[in-house]
């Protein structure tokens, strides 16, 4: 004959095994959720990093484009300053910068400048250079104003 303790232990063993199996299955399912959550966080981080790199590349391209426009303006200013003749009253050119065509507009007007004793200074010309270009369908412009002195 078996004692009451042994009989009761046998009766509950299959239930105990089932409980242990369920507990292990829950641990495995929880580990799967941890992996999925970690993967989701990683993907979001990679997407954010990709977006940041794209923004940096766009900013770099815009900066280079504006540097080229500034260089076009500086080159034209040097041409006008070093020319022995008076600047043209109105002139327009198109310059290809590699980022698109820049329209360069030059306007020159005599500057009516006076000394402190009301003496008028002749031979000084006010030159306005304007660069116009298009970026993503929007018109952009940059302007440079300087004075040139030519005697005579």
Tab-separated table of C-alpha atoms in Angstrom:
chain	number	residue	atom	x	y	z
A	1	UNK	CA	0.000	0.000	0.000
A	2	UNK	CA	1.095	3.476	-0.697
A	3	UNK	CA	1.006	6.220	1.802
A	4	UNK	CA	-1.108	9.314	1.411
A	5	UNK	CA	1.965	11.468	0.810
A	6	UNK	CA	3.195	9.469	-2.189
A	7	UNK	CA	-0.170	9.296	-3.808
A	8	UNK	CA	-0.738	13.006	-3.572
A	9	UNK	CA	2.719	13.749	-5.028
A	10	UNK	CA	2.074	11.601	-8.075
A	11	UNK	CA	-1.249	13.133	-8.683
A	12	UNK	CA	0.213	16.648	-8.864
A	13	UNK	CA	3.336	15.872	-10.913
A	14	UNK	CA	1.720	16.265	-14.368
A	15	UNK	CA	0.213	19.553	-13.258
A	16	UNK	CA	3.593	20.656	-11.962
A	17	UNK	CA	5.250	19.772	-15.277
A	18	UNK	CA	2.572	21.726	-17.118
A	19	UNK	CA	3.198	24.709	-14.838
A	20	UNK	CA	6.975	24.540	-15.475
A	21	UNK	CA	6.427	24.240	-19.243
A	22	UNK	CA	4.100	27.237	-19.225
A	23	UNK	CA	6.570	29.225	-17.179
A	24	UNK	CA	9.384	28.388	-19.656
A	25	UNK	CA	7.128	29.263	-22.591
A	26	UNK	CA	6.321	32.612	-20.960
A	27	UNK	CA	10.049	33.297	-20.510
A	28	UNK	CA	10.687	32.503	-24.185
A	29	UNK	CA	7.803	34.735	-25.265
A	30	UNK	CA	9.083	37.531	-23.040
A	31	UNK	CA	12.583	37.157	-24.568
A	32	UNK	CA	11.030	37.416	-28.036
A	33	UNK	CA	9.287	40.659	-27.055
A	34	UNK	CA	12.589	42.002	-25.699
A	35	UNK	CA	14.311	41.212	-29.002
A	36	UNK	CA	11.519	42.848	-31.015
A	37	UNK	CA	11.585	45.948	-28.810
A	38	UNK	CA	15.377	46.200	-29.124
A	39	UNK	CA	15.170	45.776	-32.893
A	40	UNK	CA	12.514	48.490	-33.121
A	41	UNK	CA	14.657	50.920	-31.126
A	42	UNK	CA	17.661	50.095	-33.327
A	43	UNK	CA	15.686	50.705	-36.546
A	44	UNK	CA	14.382	54.049	-35.250
A	45	UNK	CA	17.943	55.054	-34.334
A	46	UNK	CA	19.283	54.096	-37.770
A	47	UNK	CA	16.497	56.052	-39.500
A	48	UNK	CA	17.184	59.126	-37.352
A	49	UNK	CA	20.900	58.859	-38.084
A	50	UNK	CA	20.202	58.583	-41.812
A	51	UNK	CA	18.026	61.682	-41.681
A	52	UNK	CA	20.740	63.604	-39.816
A	53	UNK	CA	23.348	62.619	-42.418
A	54	UNK	CA	21.000	63.713	-45.209
A	55	UNK	CA	20.496	67.098	-43.530
A	56	UNK	CA	24.265	67.532	-43.204
A	57	UNK	CA	24.769	66.744	-46.892
A	58	UNK	CA	22.036	69.220	-47.887
A	59	UNK	CA	23.566	71.952	-45.711
A	60	UNK	CA	26.991	71.272	-47.196
A	61	UNK	CA	25.616	71.506	-50.733
A	62	UNK	CA	23.808	74.787	-49.974
A	63	UNK	CA	26.951	76.220	-48.425
A	64	UNK	CA	29.053	75.256	-51.443
A	65	UNK	CA	26.463	76.755	-53.806
A	66	UNK	CA	26.488	80.069	-51.914
A	67	UNK	CA	30.303	80.054	-51.814
A	68	UNK	CA	30.385	79.733	-55.593
A	69	UNK	CA	27.956	82.636	-55.977
A	70	UNK	CA	30.113	84.747	-53.632
A	71	UNK	CA	33.150	83.818	-55.716
A	72	UNK	CA	31.367	84.904	-58.923
A	73	UNK	CA	30.535	88.258	-57.303
A	74	UNK	CA	34.100	88.695	-56.003
A	75	UNK	CA	35.573	87.890	-59.415
A	76	UNK	CA	33.358	90.434	-61.161
A	77	UNK	CA	34.167	93.043	-58.513
A	78	UNK	CA	37.896	92.458	-59.092
A	79	UNK	CA	37.389	92.819	-62.869
A	80	UNK	CA	35.550	96.122	-62.444
A	81	UNK	CA	38.054	97.496	-59.921
A	82	UNK	CA	41.076	96.583	-62.043
A	83	UNK	CA	39.666	97.808	-65.338
A	84	UNK	CA	41.149	101.161	-66.444
A	85	UNK	CA	37.853	102.315	-67.967
A	86	UNK	CA	34.630	103.403	-66.294
A	87	UNK	CA	32.267	100.516	-65.427
A	88	UNK	CA	29.375	99.816	-67.800
A	89	UNK	CA	26.124	101.490	-66.751
A	90	UNK	CA	24.208	98.248	-67.191
A	91	UNK	CA	25.440	94.780	-67.993
A	92	UNK	CA	24.075	91.261	-67.626
A	93	UNK	CA	25.873	87.922	-67.891
A	94	UNK	CA	25.051	84.300	-67.204
A	95	UNK	CA	27.647	82.218	-65.384
A	96	UNK	CA	27.507	78.434	-64.997
A	97	UNK	CA	28.680	77.547	-61.488
A	98	UNK	CA	28.249	73.791	-61.636
A	99	UNK	CA	25.151	74.097	-59.452
A	100	UNK	CA	23.173	75.867	-62.134
A	101	UNK	CA	23.253	79.105	-64.072
A	102	UNK	CA	23.670	82.340	-62.113
A	103	UNK	CA	22.441	85.546	-63.711
A	104	UNK	CA	24.875	88.350	-62.904
A	105	UNK	CA	23.468	91.884	-63.219
A	106	UNK	CA	25.754	94.900	-63.013
A	107	UNK	CA	24.478	98.450	-62.607
A	108	UNK	CA	26.733	101.474	-62.251
A	109	UNK	CA	25.682	105.046	-61.453
A	110	UNK	CA	27.775	108.104	-60.712
A	111	UNK	CA	27.923	108.744	-56.983
A	112	UNK	CA	27.236	112.329	-55.991
A	113	UNK	CA	29.547	112.544	-53.003
A	114	UNK	CA	30.528	115.759	-51.238
A	115	UNK	CA	33.421	116.731	-49.025
A	116	UNK	CA	32.712	118.364	-45.674
A	117	UNK	CA	33.196	121.791	-47.261
A	118	UNK	CA	30.458	120.995	-49.876
A	119	UNK	CA	32.964	120.299	-52.657
A	120	UNK	CA	31.583	117.697	-55.086
A	121	UNK	CA	33.861	114.713	-55.734
A	122	UNK	CA	33.820	113.593	-59.367
A	123	UNK	CA	34.905	110.254	-60.828
A	124	UNK	CA	33.370	107.993	-58.196
A	125	UNK	CA	30.921	105.374	-59.438
A	126	UNK	CA	28.630	103.245	-57.295
A	127	UNK	CA	28.511	99.706	-58.699
A	128	UNK	CA	25.811	97.228	-57.708
A	129	UNK	CA	26.309	93.568	-58.580
A	130	UNK	CA	23.348	91.248	-58.179
A	131	UNK	CA	23.519	87.480	-58.571
A	132	UNK	CA	20.219	85.673	-59.152
A	133	UNK	CA	19.745	81.925	-59.324
A	134	UNK	CA	17.115	79.298	-58.683
A	135	UNK	CA	17.246	76.646	-55.965
A	136	UNK	CA	14.507	74.026	-55.855
A	137	UNK	CA	12.234	76.278	-57.905
A	138	UNK	CA	12.694	79.261	-55.576
A	139	UNK	CA	14.498	82.400	-56.734
A	140	UNK	CA	17.567	83.325	-54.730
A	141	UNK	CA	19.647	86.484	-54.937
A	142	UNK	CA	22.706	88.051	-53.412
A	143	UNK	CA	23.902	91.616	-53.847
A	144	UNK	CA	27.242	93.399	-53.567
A	145	UNK	CA	27.658	97.195	-53.612
A	146	UNK	CA	31.024	98.962	-53.906
A	147	UNK	CA	32.557	102.191	-55.169
A	148	UNK	CA	35.101	102.684	-57.948
A	149	UNK	CA	37.179	105.828	-58.539
A	150	UNK	CA	38.334	106.741	-62.023
A	151	UNK	CA	40.003	110.108	-62.526
A	152	UNK	CA	39.002	112.126	-65.538
